[in-house]
PDB file of C-alpha atoms and ligand atoms in Angstrom:
ATOM      1  CA  MET A   1      -7.250  46.595-120.082  1.00  0.00           C
ATOM      2  CA  SER A   2      -8.937  49.682-121.518  1.00  0.00           C
ATOM      3  CA  TYR A   3      -8.363  51.432-124.819  1.00  0.00           C
ATOM      4  CA  SER A   4      -6.230  54.586-124.800  1.00  0.00           C
ATOM      5  CA  TYR A   5      -6.902  56.858-127.781  1.00  0.00           C
ATOM      6  CA  ASP A   6      -4.131  59.198-129.007  1.00  0.00           C
ATOM      7  CA  ASP A   7      -5.928  62.359-130.156  1.00  0.00           C
ATOM      8  CA  GLN A   8      -2.818  63.597-131.988  1.00  0.00           C
ATOM      9  CA  ASN A   9      -3.018  60.854-134.635  1.00  0.00           C
ATOM     10  CA  VAL A  10      -3.297  62.046-138.232  1.00  0.00           C
ATOM     11  CA  PHE A  11      -6.952  61.049-138.695  1.00  0.00           C
ATOM     12  CA  ALA A  12      -7.967  62.863-135.500  1.00  0.00           C
ATOM     13  CA  ARG A  13      -6.254  65.922-136.978  1.00  0.00           C
ATOM     14  CA  ILE A  14      -8.146  65.489-140.259  1.00  0.00           C
ATOM     15  CA  LEU A  15     -11.421  65.258-138.294  1.00  0.00           C
ATOM     16  CA  ARG A  16     -10.583  68.501-136.473  1.00  0.00           C
ATOM     17  CA  GLY A  17      -9.814  70.200-139.814  1.00  0.00           C
ATOM     18  CA  GLU A  18      -6.154  70.750-138.859  1.00  0.00           C
ATOM     19  CA  ILE A  19      -4.929  69.011-141.994  1.00  0.00           C
ATOM     20  CA  PRO A  20      -6.750  68.633-145.311  1.00  0.00           C
ATOM     21  CA  CYS A  21      -8.141  65.532-146.952  1.00  0.00           C
ATOM     22  CA  LYS A  22      -9.778  64.693-150.262  1.00  0.00           C
ATOM     23  CA  LYS A  23     -13.268  64.052-148.944  1.00  0.00           C
ATOM     24  CA  VAL A  24     -15.372  61.373-150.628  1.00  0.00           C
ATOM     25  CA  LEU A  25     -18.319  61.270-148.221  1.00  0.00           C
ATOM     26  CA  GLU A  26     -19.322  62.726-144.880  1.00  0.00           C
ATOM     27  CA  THR A  27     -22.191  61.487-142.750  1.00  0.00           C
ATOM     28  CA  GLU A  28     -23.288  62.257-139.197  1.00  0.00           C
ATOM     29  CA  HIS A  29     -20.838  59.780-137.637  1.00  0.00           C
ATOM     30  CA  SER A  30     -18.368  58.917-140.414  1.00  0.00           C
ATOM     31  CA  LEU A  31     -15.935  60.434-142.897  1.00  0.00           C
ATOM     32  CA  ALA A  32     -14.495  58.914-146.087  1.00  0.00           C
ATOM     33  CA  PHE A  33     -11.477  60.333-147.904  1.00  0.00           C
ATOM     34  CA  GLU A  34      -8.849  59.283-150.416  1.00  0.00           C
ATOM     35  CA  ASP A  35      -5.740  57.531-149.122  1.00  0.00           C
ATOM     36  CA  ILE A  36      -2.714  59.800-149.559  1.00  0.00           C
ATOM     37  CA  GLN A  37      -0.677  56.891-150.988  1.00  0.00           C
ATOM     38  CA  PRO A  38      -3.192  54.938-153.055  1.00  0.00           C
ATOM     39  CA  LYS A  39      -2.351  51.268-153.595  1.00  0.00           C
ATOM     40  CA  THR A  40      -5.099  50.773-156.189  1.00  0.00           C
ATOM     41  CA  PRO A  41      -6.913  53.113-158.636  1.00  0.00           C
ATOM     42  CA  HIS A  42      -9.617  53.526-156.002  1.00  0.00           C
ATOM     43  CA  HIS A  43      -8.276  53.641-152.428  1.00  0.00           C
ATOM     44  CA  VAL A  44     -10.650  55.243-149.960  1.00  0.00           C
ATOM     45  CA  LEU A  45     -10.442  55.217-146.160  1.00  0.00           C
ATOM     46  CA  VAL A  46     -13.648  55.272-144.127  1.00  0.00           C
ATOM     47  CA  ILE A  47     -13.364  56.335-140.483  1.00  0.00           C
ATOM     48  CA  PRO A  48     -15.814  56.856-137.658  1.00  0.00           C
ATOM     49  CA  LYS A  49     -15.789  60.381-136.221  1.00  0.00           C
ATOM     50  CA  GLY A  50     -15.632  58.996-132.688  1.00  0.00           C
ATOM     51  CA  PRO A  51     -12.332  58.182-130.940  1.00  0.00           C
ATOM     52  CA  TYR A  52     -12.049  54.473-131.717  1.00  0.00           C
ATOM     53  CA  ILE A  53      -8.683  52.831-132.272  1.00  0.00           C
ATOM     54  CA  THR A  54      -9.533  49.479-133.851  1.00  0.00           C
ATOM     55  CA  TYR A  55     -12.485  47.540-135.185  1.00  0.00           C
ATOM     56  CA  ASP A  56     -12.869  45.557-131.966  1.00  0.00           C
ATOM     57  CA  HIS A  57     -12.789  48.797-129.924  1.00  0.00           C
ATOM     58  CA  PHE A  58     -15.504  50.271-132.152  1.00  0.00           C
ATOM     59  CA  ALA A  59     -17.606  47.090-132.061  1.00  0.00           C
ATOM     60  CA  GLN A  60     -17.459  47.027-128.267  1.00  0.00           C
ATOM     61  CA  GLU A  61     -17.928  50.705-127.412  1.00  0.00           C
ATOM     62  CA  ALA A  62     -19.641  52.541-130.287  1.00  0.00           C
ATOM     63  CA  SER A  63     -23.371  53.193-130.229  1.00  0.00           C
ATOM     64  CA  ASP A  64     -25.742  51.339-132.536  1.00  0.00           C
ATOM     65  CA  ALA A  65     -26.220  54.607-134.457  1.00  0.00           C
ATOM     66  CA  GLU A  66     -22.465  54.979-135.023  1.00  0.00           C
ATOM     67  CA  ILE A  67     -22.116  51.359-136.126  1.00  0.00           C
ATOM     68  CA  ALA A  68     -25.064  51.595-138.509  1.00  0.00           C
ATOM     69  CA  ASP A  69     -23.805  54.900-139.923  1.00  0.00           C
ATOM     70  CA  PHE A  70     -20.276  53.524-140.464  1.00  0.00           C
ATOM     71  CA  THR A  71     -21.518  50.360-142.164  1.00  0.00           C
ATOM     72  CA  ARG A  72     -23.816  52.336-144.435  1.00  0.00           C
ATOM     73  CA  ALA A  73     -21.067  54.872-145.205  1.00  0.00           C
ATOM     74  CA  ILE A  74     -18.872  52.037-146.505  1.00  0.00           C
ATOM     75  CA  GLY A  75     -21.755  50.816-148.656  1.00  0.00           C
ATOM     76  CA  GLN A  76     -22.416  54.326-149.918  1.00  0.00           C
ATOM     77  CA  VAL A  77     -18.790  54.826-150.962  1.00  0.00           C
ATOM     78  CA  CYS A  78     -18.854  51.483-152.817  1.00  0.00           C
ATOM     79  CA  ASP A  79     -21.992  52.710-154.551  1.00  0.00           C
ATOM     80  CA  GLN A  80     -20.436  56.091-155.413  1.00  0.00           C
ATOM     81  CA  LEU A  81     -17.386  54.357-156.875  1.00  0.00           C
ATOM     82  CA  GLY A  82     -19.553  51.880-158.831  1.00  0.00           C
ATOM     83  CA  ILE A  83     -17.531  48.907-157.582  1.00  0.00           C
ATOM     84  CA  GLY A  84     -20.223  46.679-156.059  1.00  0.00           C
ATOM     85  CA  PRO A  85     -20.582  43.428-158.047  1.00  0.00           C
ATOM     86  CA  GLY A  86     -24.308  43.459-157.373  1.00  0.00           C
ATOM     87  CA  ARG A  87     -24.508  46.732-159.286  1.00  0.00           C
ATOM     88  CA  GLY A  88     -22.340  45.790-162.241  1.00  0.00           C
ATOM     89  CA  GLY A  89     -18.995  46.721-160.660  1.00  0.00           C
ATOM     90  CA  ASP A  90     -15.871  44.560-160.664  1.00  0.00           C
ATOM     91  CA  GLY A  91     -15.536  44.247-156.906  1.00  0.00           C
ATOM     92  CA  TYR A  92     -13.302  45.487-154.140  1.00  0.00           C
ATOM     93  CA  ARG A  93     -11.542  44.510-150.926  1.00  0.00           C
ATOM     94  CA  LEU A  94     -12.116  45.916-147.443  1.00  0.00           C
ATOM     95  CA  ILE A  95      -9.217  45.869-144.976  1.00  0.00           C
ATOM     96  CA  ALA A  96      -9.123  47.025-141.351  1.00  0.00           C
ATOM     97  CA  ASN A  97      -5.637  46.644-139.893  1.00  0.00           C
ATOM     98  CA  ALA A  98      -5.291  46.527-136.108  1.00  0.00           C
ATOM     99  CA  GLY A  99      -2.276  46.609-133.840  1.00  0.00           C
ATOM    100  CA  PRO A 100       1.274  45.471-134.510  1.00  0.00           C
ATOM    101  CA  HIS A 101       0.429  42.115-136.104  1.00  0.00           C
ATOM    102  CA  GLY A 102      -2.115  43.833-138.340  1.00  0.00           C
ATOM    103  CA  VAL A 103       0.507  46.466-139.192  1.00  0.00           C
ATOM    104  CA  GLN A 104      -1.734  49.390-138.269  1.00  0.00           C
ATOM    105  CA  GLU A 105       0.057  52.710-138.833  1.00  0.00           C
ATOM    106  CA  VAL A 106      -2.652  55.152-137.787  1.00  0.00           C
ATOM    107  CA  PRO A 107      -4.319  54.398-134.416  1.00  0.00           C
ATOM    108  CA  HIS A 108      -7.813  55.529-135.422  1.00  0.00           C
ATOM    109  CA  LEU A 109     -10.126  52.881-136.905  1.00  0.00           C
ATOM    110  CA  HIS A 110     -10.195  52.992-140.683  1.00  0.00           C
ATOM    111  CA  VAL A 111     -11.501  50.603-143.296  1.00  0.00           C
ATOM    112  CA  HIS A 112      -9.562  50.629-146.549  1.00  0.00           C
ATOM    113  CA  ILE A 113     -11.712  50.265-149.673  1.00  0.00           C
ATOM    114  CA  LEU A 114      -9.444  49.013-152.444  1.00  0.00           C
ATOM    115  CA  ALA A 115     -10.701  48.683-156.008  1.00  0.00           C
ATOM    116  CA  GLY A 116     -10.116  49.461-159.663  1.00  0.00           C
ATOM    117  CA  ARG A 117      -7.846  46.554-160.591  1.00  0.00           C
ATOM    118  CA  PRO A 118      -7.468  42.875-159.693  1.00  0.00           C
ATOM    119  CA  ILE A 119      -5.999  42.910-156.181  1.00  0.00           C
ATOM    120  CA  GLY A 120      -4.610  39.384-155.962  1.00  0.00           C
ATOM    121  CA  ARG A 121      -5.081  36.748-153.313  1.00  0.00           C
ATOM    122  CA  MET A 122      -6.024  37.802-149.824  1.00  0.00           C
ATOM    123  CA  ILE A 123      -2.742  37.147-148.028  1.00  0.00           C
ATOM    124  CA  ALA A 124       0.705  36.496-149.469  1.00  0.00           C
ATOM    125  CA  ARG A 125       2.529  33.515-147.959  1.00  0.00           C
ATOM    126  CA  ASP A 126       5.819  34.310-146.243  1.00  0.00           C
TER     127      ASP A 126
HETATM  128  P1  AMP B 201      -2.846  51.410-141.822  1.00  0.00           P
HETATM  129  O1  AMP B 201      -1.547  50.699-142.050  1.00  0.00           O
HETATM  130  O2  AMP B 201      -4.024  50.492-142.042  1.00  0.00           O
HETATM  131  O3  AMP B 201      -2.903  52.118-140.497  1.00  0.00           O
HETATM  132  O4  AMP B 201      -2.973  52.477-142.988  1.00  0.00           O
HETATM  133  C1  AMP B 201      -2.859  53.858-142.804  1.00  0.00           C
HETATM  134  C2  AMP B 201      -3.145  54.496-144.136  1.00  0.00           C
HETATM  135  O5  AMP B 201      -3.317  55.881-143.940  1.00  0.00           O
HETATM  136  C3  AMP B 201      -2.027  54.331-145.199  1.00  0.00           C
HETATM  137  O6  AMP B 201      -2.566  53.681-146.345  1.00  0.00           O
HETATM  138  C4  AMP B 201      -1.590  55.774-145.479  1.00  0.00           C
HETATM  139  O7  AMP B 201      -1.254  55.978-146.831  1.00  0.00           O
HETATM  140  C5  AMP B 201      -2.828  56.558-145.063  1.00  0.00           C
HETATM  141  N1  AMP B 201      -2.576  57.935-144.668  1.00  0.00           N
HETATM  142  C6  AMP B 201      -1.644  58.409-143.804  1.00  0.00           C
HETATM  143  N2  AMP B 201      -1.738  59.744-143.680  1.00  0.00           N
HETATM  144  C7  AMP B 201      -2.757  60.131-144.469  1.00  0.00           C
HETATM  145  C8  AMP B 201      -3.362  61.399-144.775  1.00  0.00           C
HETATM  146  N3  AMP B 201      -2.916  62.549-144.233  1.00  0.00           N
HETATM  147  N4  AMP B 201      -4.394  61.419-145.642  1.00  0.00           N
HETATM  148  C9  AMP B 201      -4.847  60.277-146.195  1.00  0.00           C
HETATM  149  N5  AMP B 201      -4.337  59.065-145.956  1.00  0.00           N
HETATM  150  C10 AMP B 201      -3.306  58.983-145.100  1.00  0.00           C
END
């Protein structure tokens, strides 16, 4: 089965400049912006500019340059926010939801960077 990207999704529209975002960082292959409904004091989404739906899609089909750029963009945002424990910050959580079981709402890969308060345990039990 191959991946089928929907270019009308909201992040594709942000990338095309059709709707605004609060930009945090832009690199050659990635964009970071504030989540419109922040769950924590810092809630930034980092997306690749390419048409990738999920992390596994990106890992399989993106170029090495895109993957390196995306990984470094996440690190750069953590640095900008001052949240990296190695740099005196209090830490953060990265989340990349995928598909129905991951409860992914927007079908364009995004990594959530959540920080600014204690976030609790990783997964709540049902
Ligand atoms: P997910 O469930 O991982 O797909 O999360 C999608 C995230 O995108 C949610 O946290 C939304 O609040 C966020 N979101 C949806 N539309 C926008 C938008 N126009 N600008 C910024 N964040 C958005």
